[in-house]
């Protein structure tokens, strides 16, 4: 699903910026990738499977064949894999300016006391490892002009019975962002904390934030000088309010 109501992103010209979007093949990632391409940035979307990369390309329509879009098949979810990806991107493109990480998904495997080791690995360890791998490989390479944005859900802040591993994993990522920001005050390191999202996979409800609105918010963070923080976007209205406020602050 594509929403044209929040194409505020196009007011930022990010031509020449090199943007890495691991997880960009997903429902939330789609709008983020589209928004950065529309803003003129070079966008690298690593994917673990060629099929998901090609599905994203098809979803993006005309933008899917843009020379600004790069879809390398690469496992970026391990420390070694993320480091190799960043090395390759630095060699090929001369560096990285922005990183947006919508890596994750939903899990509804039951009460915590009943989970198995497979659940623990897939819904907690694998995802937190992927985020840590991407952060440690990229953040030392950023010069503070661009932004690092980790995408989480509001379930980071409250327990969801039956989906506890999601809350635990997302809460860990929120703290990761806060520690990274404290340790690297010269960088711009953000968390975008989302409510339920309208994507190409989930139609949702009209008041939900859309994937394109999330893309517009991410481009706004990149295009302004907003310092490290958690940006809370629980709904479509909150996305618009954030974009307006951040752009107003930048113009003042
Ligand atoms: N959808 C929502 O309503 C919603 C609401 C609030 C927050 N969020 C947050 O937004 C982020 C993205 O969610 P989404 O709905 O876009 O998820 P999604 O459609 O499942 O996409 C997630 C992407 O993450 C990548 N990935 C890397 N390692 C993974 C792993 N171990 N397991 C699953 N995916 C992995 C995959 O890319 P490749 O396979 O191409 O490598 C996949 O395309 C998550 O952090 C989620 O908590 C989503």
PDB file of C-alpha atoms and ligand atoms in Angstrom:
ATOM      1  CA  UNK A   1       0.000   0.000   0.000  1.00  0.00           C
ATOM      2  CA  UNK A   2       1.245   3.441  -0.824  1.00  0.00           C
ATOM      3  CA  UNK A   3      -0.003   6.645   0.759  1.00  0.00           C
ATOM      4  CA  UNK A   4       0.525   9.953  -0.989  1.00  0.00           C
ATOM      5  CA  UNK A   5      -0.614  12.071   1.949  1.00  0.00           C
ATOM      6  CA  UNK A   6       2.807  12.339   3.550  1.00  0.00           C
ATOM      7  CA  UNK A   7       5.220  12.999   0.713  1.00  0.00           C
ATOM      8  CA  UNK A   8       6.699  15.752   2.845  1.00  0.00           C
ATOM      9  CA  UNK A   9       9.965  13.880   2.458  1.00  0.00           C
ATOM     10  CA  UNK A  10      10.454  15.217  -1.048  1.00  0.00           C
ATOM     11  CA  UNK A  11      11.003  18.694   0.409  1.00  0.00           C
ATOM     12  CA  UNK A  12      14.405  17.438   1.593  1.00  0.00           C
ATOM     13  CA  UNK A  13      17.045  17.043  -1.084  1.00  0.00           C
ATOM     14  CA  UNK A  14      19.355  14.210  -0.024  1.00  0.00           C
ATOM     15  CA  UNK A  15      21.145  13.951  -3.370  1.00  0.00           C
ATOM     16  CA  UNK A  16      24.577  12.412  -2.839  1.00  0.00           C
ATOM     17  CA  UNK A  17      23.713  10.900   0.540  1.00  0.00           C
ATOM     18  CA  UNK A  18      24.499   7.174   0.797  1.00  0.00           C
ATOM     19  CA  UNK A  19      21.812   5.460   2.832  1.00  0.00           C
ATOM     20  CA  UNK A  20      21.877   1.879   4.117  1.00  0.00           C
ATOM     21  CA  UNK A  21      18.499   0.259   4.885  1.00  0.00           C
ATOM     22  CA  UNK A  22      18.865  -3.305   6.232  1.00  0.00           C
ATOM     23  CA  UNK A  23      15.338  -4.736   6.558  1.00  0.00           C
ATOM     24  CA  UNK A  24      14.214  -2.419   3.742  1.00  0.00           C
ATOM     25  CA  UNK A  25      12.485  -5.330   1.982  1.00  0.00           C
ATOM     26  CA  UNK A  26       9.858  -5.531   4.752  1.00  0.00           C
ATOM     27  CA  UNK A  27       6.495  -3.858   5.190  1.00  0.00           C
ATOM     28  CA  UNK A  28       7.850  -0.876   7.113  1.00  0.00           C
ATOM     29  CA  UNK A  29      11.063  -0.767   5.097  1.00  0.00           C
ATOM     30  CA  UNK A  30       9.258  -0.257   1.786  1.00  0.00           C
ATOM     31  CA  UNK A  31       8.117   3.282   2.594  1.00  0.00           C
ATOM     32  CA  UNK A  32      11.529   4.164   4.019  1.00  0.00           C
ATOM     33  CA  UNK A  33      13.289   3.024   0.847  1.00  0.00           C
ATOM     34  CA  UNK A  34      10.785   4.878  -1.344  1.00  0.00           C
ATOM     35  CA  UNK A  35      11.133   8.117   0.624  1.00  0.00           C
ATOM     36  CA  UNK A  36      14.952   8.199   0.441  1.00  0.00           C
ATOM     37  CA  UNK A  37      14.880   7.398  -3.293  1.00  0.00           C
ATOM     38  CA  UNK A  38      12.394  10.234  -3.827  1.00  0.00           C
ATOM     39  CA  UNK A  39      14.695  12.532  -1.874  1.00  0.00           C
ATOM     40  CA  UNK A  40      17.477  11.704  -4.348  1.00  0.00           C
ATOM     41  CA  UNK A  41      19.660   9.562  -2.078  1.00  0.00           C
ATOM     42  CA  UNK A  42      21.621   6.480  -3.086  1.00  0.00           C
ATOM     43  CA  UNK A  43      19.880   3.633  -1.247  1.00  0.00           C
ATOM     44  CA  UNK A  44      21.478   0.272  -0.461  1.00  0.00           C
ATOM     45  CA  UNK A  45      19.040  -2.431   0.707  1.00  0.00           C
ATOM     46  CA  UNK A  46      20.911  -5.607   1.585  1.00  0.00           C
ATOM     47  CA  UNK A  47      18.693  -8.662   1.679  1.00  0.00           C
ATOM     48  CA  UNK A  48      19.299 -12.233   2.730  1.00  0.00           C
ATOM     49  CA  UNK A  49      17.273 -13.530  -0.209  1.00  0.00           C
ATOM     50  CA  UNK A  50      17.232 -12.358  -3.814  1.00  0.00           C
ATOM     51  CA  UNK A  51      13.487 -13.084  -3.964  1.00  0.00           C
ATOM     52  CA  UNK A  52      12.663 -10.499  -1.273  1.00  0.00           C
ATOM     53  CA  UNK A  53      14.854  -7.975  -3.064  1.00  0.00           C
ATOM     54  CA  UNK A  54      13.057  -8.556  -6.345  1.00  0.00           C
ATOM     55  CA  UNK A  55       9.658  -8.375  -4.603  1.00  0.00           C
ATOM     56  CA  UNK A  56      10.605  -4.963  -3.195  1.00  0.00           C
ATOM     57  CA  UNK A  57      11.787  -3.801  -6.626  1.00  0.00           C
ATOM     58  CA  UNK A  58       8.420  -4.778  -8.133  1.00  0.00           C
ATOM     59  CA  UNK A  59       6.515  -3.060  -5.310  1.00  0.00           C
ATOM     60  CA  UNK A  60       8.393   0.195  -5.865  1.00  0.00           C
ATOM     61  CA  UNK A  61       7.194   0.453  -9.494  1.00  0.00           C
ATOM     62  CA  UNK A  62       9.213   2.967 -11.544  1.00  0.00           C
ATOM     63  CA  UNK A  63      11.490   3.710  -8.561  1.00  0.00           C
ATOM     64  CA  UNK A  64      12.373   0.001  -8.495  1.00  0.00           C
ATOM     65  CA  UNK A  65      14.513   0.423 -11.611  1.00  0.00           C
ATOM     66  CA  UNK A  66      16.180   3.624 -10.424  1.00  0.00           C
ATOM     67  CA  UNK A  67      19.994   3.550 -10.666  1.00  0.00           C
ATOM     68  CA  UNK A  68      19.947   4.928  -7.108  1.00  0.00           C
ATOM     69  CA  UNK A  69      18.549   1.638  -5.747  1.00  0.00           C
ATOM     70  CA  UNK A  70      21.007  -1.158  -4.902  1.00  0.00           C
ATOM     71  CA  UNK A  71      19.803  -4.567  -3.697  1.00  0.00           C
ATOM     72  CA  UNK A  72      22.790  -6.768  -2.858  1.00  0.00           C
ATOM     73  CA  UNK A  73      22.030 -10.276  -1.627  1.00  0.00           C
ATOM     74  CA  UNK A  74      24.057 -10.459   1.559  1.00  0.00           C
ATOM     75  CA  UNK A  75      23.589 -11.790   5.096  1.00  0.00           C
ATOM     76  CA  UNK A  76      24.047  -8.636   7.169  1.00  0.00           C
ATOM     77  CA  UNK A  77      22.713 -10.203  10.403  1.00  0.00           C
ATOM     78  CA  UNK A  78      26.035 -11.447  11.862  1.00  0.00           C
ATOM     79  CA  UNK A  79      28.961  -9.349  13.125  1.00  0.00           C
ATOM     80  CA  UNK A  80      31.151 -10.607  10.256  1.00  0.00           C
ATOM     81  CA  UNK A  81      28.385 -10.190   7.678  1.00  0.00           C
ATOM     82  CA  UNK A  82      27.575  -6.620   8.662  1.00  0.00           C
ATOM     83  CA  UNK A  83      31.267  -5.682   8.754  1.00  0.00           C
ATOM     84  CA  UNK A  84      31.806  -7.129   5.259  1.00  0.00           C
ATOM     85  CA  UNK A  85      28.766  -5.263   3.924  1.00  0.00           C
ATOM     86  CA  UNK A  86      29.995  -1.948   5.296  1.00  0.00           C
ATOM     87  CA  UNK A  87      33.486  -2.570   3.921  1.00  0.00           C
ATOM     88  CA  UNK A  88      31.993  -3.266   0.496  1.00  0.00           C
ATOM     89  CA  UNK A  89      29.737  -0.195   0.619  1.00  0.00           C
ATOM     90  CA  UNK A  90      32.637   2.006   1.687  1.00  0.00           C
ATOM     91  CA  UNK A  91      34.805   0.699  -1.151  1.00  0.00           C
ATOM     92  CA  UNK A  92      32.093   1.022  -3.790  1.00  0.00           C
ATOM     93  CA  UNK A  93      30.420   4.277  -2.700  1.00  0.00           C
ATOM     94  CA  UNK A  94      33.124   5.979  -0.676  1.00  0.00           C
ATOM     95  CA  UNK A  95      31.229   5.878   2.623  1.00  0.00           C
ATOM     96  CA  UNK A  96      27.876   5.773   4.411  1.00  0.00           C
ATOM     97  CA  UNK A  97      25.883   8.827   5.483  1.00  0.00           C
ATOM     98  CA  UNK A  98      22.625   7.485   6.948  1.00  0.00           C
ATOM     99  CA  UNK A  99      21.453   4.131   8.278  1.00  0.00           C
ATOM    100  CA  UNK A 100      17.815   3.176   8.885  1.00  0.00           C
ATOM    101  CA  UNK A 101      17.157  -0.257  10.405  1.00  0.00           C
ATOM    102  CA  UNK A 102      13.584  -1.648  10.181  1.00  0.00           C
ATOM    103  CA  UNK A 103      14.826  -5.179  10.935  1.00  0.00           C
ATOM    104  CA  UNK A 104      12.351  -7.256  12.907  1.00  0.00           C
ATOM    105  CA  UNK A 105       8.777  -8.446  12.765  1.00  0.00           C
ATOM    106  CA  UNK A 106       6.004  -9.751  14.965  1.00  0.00           C
ATOM    107  CA  UNK A 107       5.987 -12.948  17.054  1.00  0.00           C
ATOM    108  CA  UNK A 108       3.056 -14.427  18.924  1.00  0.00           C
ATOM    109  CA  UNK A 109       4.370 -17.654  20.377  1.00  0.00           C
ATOM    110  CA  UNK A 110       2.690 -17.696  23.775  1.00  0.00           C
ATOM    111  CA  UNK A 111       3.581 -16.978  27.413  1.00  0.00           C
ATOM    112  CA  UNK A 112       7.243 -16.528  28.286  1.00  0.00           C
ATOM    113  CA  UNK A 113       7.154 -19.565  30.590  1.00  0.00           C
ATOM    114  CA  UNK A 114       6.247 -21.742  27.601  1.00  0.00           C
ATOM    115  CA  UNK A 115       8.750 -20.581  24.994  1.00  0.00           C
ATOM    116  CA  UNK A 116      11.330 -22.939  23.544  1.00  0.00           C
ATOM    117  CA  UNK A 117      14.932 -22.262  22.607  1.00  0.00           C
ATOM    118  CA  UNK A 118      13.954 -21.876  18.962  1.00  0.00           C
ATOM    119  CA  UNK A 119      11.564 -19.045  19.901  1.00  0.00           C
ATOM    120  CA  UNK A 120      14.243 -17.411  22.032  1.00  0.00           C
ATOM    121  CA  UNK A 121      16.738 -17.590  19.157  1.00  0.00           C
ATOM    122  CA  UNK A 122      14.419 -16.348  16.405  1.00  0.00           C
ATOM    123  CA  UNK A 123      12.454 -13.674  18.266  1.00  0.00           C
ATOM    124  CA  UNK A 124      15.147 -12.363  20.610  1.00  0.00           C
ATOM    125  CA  UNK A 125      18.748 -13.434  19.999  1.00  0.00           C
ATOM    126  CA  UNK A 126      18.827 -13.363  16.182  1.00  0.00           C
ATOM    127  CA  UNK A 127      17.170  -9.940  15.957  1.00  0.00           C
ATOM    128  CA  UNK A 128      19.164  -8.229  18.717  1.00  0.00           C
ATOM    129  CA  UNK A 129      22.350  -9.722  17.262  1.00  0.00           C
ATOM    130  CA  UNK A 130      21.476  -8.347  13.812  1.00  0.00           C
ATOM    131  CA  UNK A 131      20.830  -4.857  15.213  1.00  0.00           C
ATOM    132  CA  UNK A 132      24.040  -4.905  17.264  1.00  0.00           C
ATOM    133  CA  UNK A 133      26.031  -6.138  14.260  1.00  0.00           C
ATOM    134  CA  UNK A 134      24.719  -3.331  12.034  1.00  0.00           C
ATOM    135  CA  UNK A 135      25.222  -0.645  14.689  1.00  0.00           C
ATOM    136  CA  UNK A 136      28.820  -1.584  15.532  1.00  0.00           C
ATOM    137  CA  UNK A 137      29.770  -1.870  11.841  1.00  0.00           C
ATOM    138  CA  UNK A 138      28.248   1.421  10.728  1.00  0.00           C
ATOM    139  CA  UNK A 139      28.201   3.991  13.537  1.00  0.00           C
ATOM    140  CA  UNK A 140      31.983   4.495  13.706  1.00  0.00           C
ATOM    141  CA  UNK A 141      31.862   5.297   9.947  1.00  0.00           C
ATOM    142  CA  UNK A 142      29.207   8.028  10.174  1.00  0.00           C
ATOM    143  CA  UNK A 143      30.362  11.639  10.323  1.00  0.00           C
ATOM    144  CA  UNK A 144      27.364  13.036  12.231  1.00  0.00           C
ATOM    145  CA  UNK A 145      25.766  14.745   9.216  1.00  0.00           C
ATOM    146  CA  UNK A 146      23.438  11.859   8.559  1.00  0.00           C
ATOM    147  CA  UNK A 147      21.392   9.904  11.067  1.00  0.00           C
ATOM    148  CA  UNK A 148      21.269   6.377  12.449  1.00  0.00           C
ATOM    149  CA  UNK A 149      17.635   5.342  13.001  1.00  0.00           C
ATOM    150  CA  UNK A 150      16.561   2.103  14.657  1.00  0.00           C
ATOM    151  CA  UNK A 151      12.888   1.206  14.130  1.00  0.00           C
ATOM    152  CA  UNK A 152      10.948  -0.355  17.017  1.00  0.00           C
ATOM    153  CA  UNK A 153       7.322  -0.733  18.070  1.00  0.00           C
ATOM    154  CA  UNK A 154       5.468   0.719  21.035  1.00  0.00           C
ATOM    155  CA  UNK A 155       5.457  -2.800  22.490  1.00  0.00           C
ATOM    156  CA  UNK A 156       8.961  -1.835  23.675  1.00  0.00           C
ATOM    157  CA  UNK A 157       7.198   0.180  26.376  1.00  0.00           C
ATOM    158  CA  UNK A 158       4.460  -2.188  27.559  1.00  0.00           C
ATOM    159  CA  UNK A 159       3.963  -5.938  27.921  1.00  0.00           C
ATOM    160  CA  UNK A 160       1.899  -7.777  25.323  1.00  0.00           C
ATOM    161  CA  UNK A 161       0.845 -11.146  26.807  1.00  0.00           C
ATOM    162  CA  UNK A 162       1.706 -13.944  24.388  1.00  0.00           C
ATOM    163  CA  UNK A 163       4.169 -11.720  22.504  1.00  0.00           C
ATOM    164  CA  UNK A 164       6.586 -11.033  25.341  1.00  0.00           C
ATOM    165  CA  UNK A 165       9.697 -11.734  23.296  1.00  0.00           C
ATOM    166  CA  UNK A 166       8.787  -8.845  20.984  1.00  0.00           C
ATOM    167  CA  UNK A 167       8.501  -6.469  23.941  1.00  0.00           C
ATOM    168  CA  UNK A 168      11.799  -7.707  25.384  1.00  0.00           C
ATOM    169  CA  UNK A 169      13.656  -7.462  22.071  1.00  0.00           C
ATOM    170  CA  UNK A 170      12.279  -4.003  21.283  1.00  0.00           C
ATOM    171  CA  UNK A 171      13.058  -2.743  24.792  1.00  0.00           C
ATOM    172  CA  UNK A 172      16.635  -3.980  24.387  1.00  0.00           C
ATOM    173  CA  UNK A 173      16.918  -2.033  21.119  1.00  0.00           C
ATOM    174  CA  UNK A 174      15.595   1.142  22.752  1.00  0.00           C
ATOM    175  CA  UNK A 175      18.283   0.871  25.413  1.00  0.00           C
ATOM    176  CA  UNK A 176      20.866   0.077  22.719  1.00  0.00           C
ATOM    177  CA  UNK A 177      19.975   3.370  21.014  1.00  0.00           C
ATOM    178  CA  UNK A 178      20.256   5.283  24.289  1.00  0.00           C
ATOM    179  CA  UNK A 179      23.643   3.783  25.130  1.00  0.00           C
ATOM    180  CA  UNK A 180      24.959   4.377  21.609  1.00  0.00           C
ATOM    181  CA  UNK A 181      23.783   7.991  21.755  1.00  0.00           C
ATOM    182  CA  UNK A 182      25.432   8.487  25.158  1.00  0.00           C
ATOM    183  CA  UNK A 183      28.680   6.916  23.958  1.00  0.00           C
ATOM    184  CA  UNK A 184      28.778   8.838  20.668  1.00  0.00           C
ATOM    185  CA  UNK A 185      27.546  12.378  21.414  1.00  0.00           C
ATOM    186  CA  UNK A 186      28.938  13.616  18.092  1.00  0.00           C
ATOM    187  CA  UNK A 187      26.566  11.293  16.192  1.00  0.00           C
ATOM    188  CA  UNK A 188      22.809  11.547  15.579  1.00  0.00           C
ATOM    189  CA  UNK A 189      21.364   8.242  16.782  1.00  0.00           C
ATOM    190  CA  UNK A 190      17.582   7.878  16.951  1.00  0.00           C
ATOM    191  CA  UNK A 191      14.868   5.383  17.692  1.00  0.00           C
ATOM    192  CA  UNK A 192      11.545   5.611  15.844  1.00  0.00           C
ATOM    193  CA  UNK A 193       8.916   4.034  18.070  1.00  0.00           C
ATOM    194  CA  UNK A 194       5.883   3.071  16.011  1.00  0.00           C
ATOM    195  CA  UNK A 195       2.276   2.158  16.628  1.00  0.00           C
ATOM    196  CA  UNK A 196       0.617  -0.322  14.252  1.00  0.00           C
ATOM    197  CA  UNK A 197       1.553   0.351  10.631  1.00  0.00           C
ATOM    198  CA  UNK A 198      -0.363   0.211   7.342  1.00  0.00           C
ATOM    199  CA  UNK A 199       1.849  -1.749   4.943  1.00  0.00           C
ATOM    200  CA  UNK A 200       1.498  -3.738   1.726  1.00  0.00           C
ATOM    201  CA  UNK A 201       0.962  -6.781   3.955  1.00  0.00           C
ATOM    202  CA  UNK A 202      -1.493  -5.318   6.489  1.00  0.00           C
ATOM    203  CA  UNK A 203      -4.257  -2.957   5.394  1.00  0.00           C
ATOM    204  CA  UNK A 204      -4.915  -1.752   8.943  1.00  0.00           C
ATOM    205  CA  UNK A 205      -7.102   1.214   9.815  1.00  0.00           C
ATOM    206  CA  UNK A 206      -7.184   4.789   8.469  1.00  0.00           C
ATOM    207  CA  UNK A 207      -5.679   6.348  11.612  1.00  0.00           C
ATOM    208  CA  UNK A 208      -2.684   4.019  11.612  1.00  0.00           C
ATOM    209  CA  UNK A 209       0.591   5.438  10.396  1.00  0.00           C
ATOM    210  CA  UNK A 210       1.444   4.341   6.844  1.00  0.00           C
ATOM    211  CA  UNK A 211       4.783   3.040   5.660  1.00  0.00           C
ATOM    212  CA  UNK A 212       5.148   6.145   3.458  1.00  0.00           C
ATOM    213  CA  UNK A 213       4.556   8.438   6.433  1.00  0.00           C
ATOM    214  CA  UNK A 214       7.282   6.579   8.313  1.00  0.00           C
ATOM    215  CA  UNK A 215       9.563   7.110   5.314  1.00  0.00           C
ATOM    216  CA  UNK A 216       8.761  10.816   5.342  1.00  0.00           C
ATOM    217  CA  UNK A 217       9.568  11.004   9.060  1.00  0.00           C
ATOM    218  CA  UNK A 218      12.888   9.195   8.566  1.00  0.00           C
ATOM    219  CA  UNK A 219      13.898  11.518   5.705  1.00  0.00           C
ATOM    220  CA  UNK A 220      12.943  14.473   7.912  1.00  0.00           C
ATOM    221  CA  UNK A 221      15.295  13.218  10.637  1.00  0.00           C
ATOM    222  CA  UNK A 222      18.064  12.803   8.055  1.00  0.00           C
ATOM    223  CA  UNK A 223      17.389  16.133   6.374  1.00  0.00           C
ATOM    224  CA  UNK A 224      17.333  18.225   9.542  1.00  0.00           C
ATOM    225  CA  UNK A 225      19.888  18.457  12.352  1.00  0.00           C
ATOM    226  CA  UNK A 226      17.684  16.819  14.991  1.00  0.00           C
ATOM    227  CA  UNK A 227      19.873  15.450  17.803  1.00  0.00           C
ATOM    228  CA  UNK A 228      19.723  11.886  19.146  1.00  0.00           C
ATOM    229  CA  UNK A 229      16.318  10.998  20.588  1.00  0.00           C
ATOM    230  CA  UNK A 230      13.333   8.659  20.531  1.00  0.00           C
ATOM    231  CA  UNK A 231      10.751   9.826  18.015  1.00  0.00           C
ATOM    232  CA  UNK A 232       7.347   8.463  18.947  1.00  0.00           C
ATOM    233  CA  UNK A 233       4.970   7.907  16.025  1.00  0.00           C
ATOM    234  CA  UNK A 234       1.885   6.119  17.253  1.00  0.00           C
ATOM    235  CA  UNK A 235      -0.471   7.195  14.465  1.00  0.00           C
ATOM    236  CA  UNK A 236      -0.763   8.966  11.134  1.00  0.00           C
ATOM    237  CA  UNK A 237      -1.571  12.227  12.938  1.00  0.00           C
ATOM    238  CA  UNK A 238       1.560  11.925  15.086  1.00  0.00           C
ATOM    239  CA  UNK A 239       3.689  11.366  11.985  1.00  0.00           C
ATOM    240  CA  UNK A 240       2.399  14.573  10.419  1.00  0.00           C
ATOM    241  CA  UNK A 241       2.832  16.505  13.669  1.00  0.00           C
ATOM    242  CA  UNK A 242       6.428  15.318  14.013  1.00  0.00           C
ATOM    243  CA  UNK A 243       7.335  16.175  10.412  1.00  0.00           C
ATOM    244  CA  UNK A 244       5.783  19.638  10.706  1.00  0.00           C
ATOM    245  CA  UNK A 245       7.478  20.346  14.025  1.00  0.00           C
ATOM    246  CA  UNK A 246      10.920  19.091  12.952  1.00  0.00           C
ATOM    247  CA  UNK A 247      10.812  21.027   9.694  1.00  0.00           C
ATOM    248  CA  UNK A 248       9.559  24.152  11.512  1.00  0.00           C
ATOM    249  CA  UNK A 249      12.370  23.894  14.046  1.00  0.00           C
ATOM    250  CA  UNK A 250      14.910  23.495  11.249  1.00  0.00           C
ATOM    251  CA  UNK A 251      13.551  26.541   9.406  1.00  0.00           C
ATOM    252  CA  UNK A 252      13.496  28.765  12.532  1.00  0.00           C
TER     253      UNK A 252
HETATM  254  N1  LIG B   1       4.479  -3.752  10.904  1.00  0.00           N
HETATM  255  C1  LIG B   1       4.048  -3.073  11.986  1.00  0.00           C
HETATM  256  O1  LIG B   1       2.846  -2.852  12.198  1.00  0.00           O
HETATM  257  C2  LIG B   1       5.048  -2.523  12.974  1.00  0.00           C
HETATM  258  C3  LIG B   1       4.570  -1.749  14.036  1.00  0.00           C
HETATM  259  C4  LIG B   1       5.465  -1.219  14.956  1.00  0.00           C
HETATM  260  C5  LIG B   1       6.822  -1.480  14.802  1.00  0.00           C
HETATM  261  N2  LIG B   1       7.255  -2.244  13.776  1.00  0.00           N
HETATM  262  C6  LIG B   1       8.685  -2.515  13.713  1.00  0.00           C
HETATM  263  O2  LIG B   1       9.205  -2.258  12.420  1.00  0.00           O
HETATM  264  C7  LIG B   1      10.274  -3.153  12.150  1.00  0.00           C
HETATM  265  C8  LIG B   1      10.015  -3.823  10.810  1.00  0.00           C
HETATM  266  O3  LIG B   1       8.769  -4.509  10.873  1.00  0.00           O
HETATM  267  P1  LIG B   1       8.042  -5.058   9.557  1.00  0.00           P
HETATM  268  O4  LIG B   1       6.626  -5.193   9.872  1.00  0.00           O
HETATM  269  O5  LIG B   1       8.460  -4.264   8.378  1.00  0.00           O
HETATM  270  O6  LIG B   1       8.677  -6.527   9.446  1.00  0.00           O
HETATM  271  P2  LIG B   1       8.868  -7.425   8.128  1.00  0.00           P
HETATM  272  O7  LIG B   1       7.878  -7.053   7.079  1.00  0.00           O
HETATM  273  O8  LIG B   1       8.896  -8.835   8.595  1.00  0.00           O
HETATM  274  O9  LIG B   1      10.307  -7.014   7.586  1.00  0.00           O
HETATM  275  C9  LIG B   1      11.423  -7.097   8.395  1.00  0.00           C
HETATM  276  C10 LIG B   1      12.675  -7.241   7.563  1.00  0.00           C
HETATM  277  O10 LIG B   1      13.745  -7.521   8.470  1.00  0.00           O
HETATM  278  C11 LIG B   1      14.705  -8.339   7.831  1.00  0.00           C
HETATM  279  N3  LIG B   1      15.226  -9.328   8.800  1.00  0.00           N
HETATM  280  C12 LIG B   1      16.530  -9.472   9.148  1.00  0.00           C
HETATM  281  N4  LIG B   1      16.698 -10.427  10.053  1.00  0.00           N
HETATM  282  C13 LIG B   1      15.484 -10.927  10.297  1.00  0.00           C
HETATM  283  C14 LIG B   1      15.027 -11.967  11.134  1.00  0.00           C
HETATM  284  N5  LIG B   1      15.853 -12.693  11.921  1.00  0.00           N
HETATM  285  N6  LIG B   1      13.710 -12.224  11.139  1.00  0.00           N
HETATM  286  C15 LIG B   1      12.851 -11.512  10.385  1.00  0.00           C
HETATM  287  N7  LIG B   1      13.223 -10.493   9.541  1.00  0.00           N
HETATM  288  C16 LIG B   1      14.540 -10.220   9.507  1.00  0.00           C
HETATM  289  C17 LIG B   1      14.046  -8.992   6.619  1.00  0.00           C
HETATM  290  O11 LIG B   1      14.789  -8.616   5.457  1.00  0.00           O
HETATM  291  P3  LIG B   1      15.509  -9.656   4.468  1.00  0.00           P
HETATM  292  O12 LIG B   1      14.800 -10.979   4.626  1.00  0.00           O
HETATM  293  O13 LIG B   1      15.306  -9.073   3.109  1.00  0.00           O
HETATM  294  O14 LIG B   1      16.934  -9.712   4.871  1.00  0.00           O
HETATM  295  C18 LIG B   1      12.637  -8.396   6.579  1.00  0.00           C
HETATM  296  O15 LIG B   1      12.283  -7.916   5.308  1.00  0.00           O
HETATM  297  C19 LIG B   1      10.349  -4.112  13.346  1.00  0.00           C
HETATM  298  O16 LIG B   1      11.317  -3.675  14.261  1.00  0.00           O
HETATM  299  C20 LIG B   1       8.976  -3.999  13.949  1.00  0.00           C
HETATM  300  O17 LIG B   1       8.958  -4.301  15.337  1.00  0.00           O
HETATM  301  C21 LIG B   1       6.411  -2.766  12.855  1.00  0.00           C
END
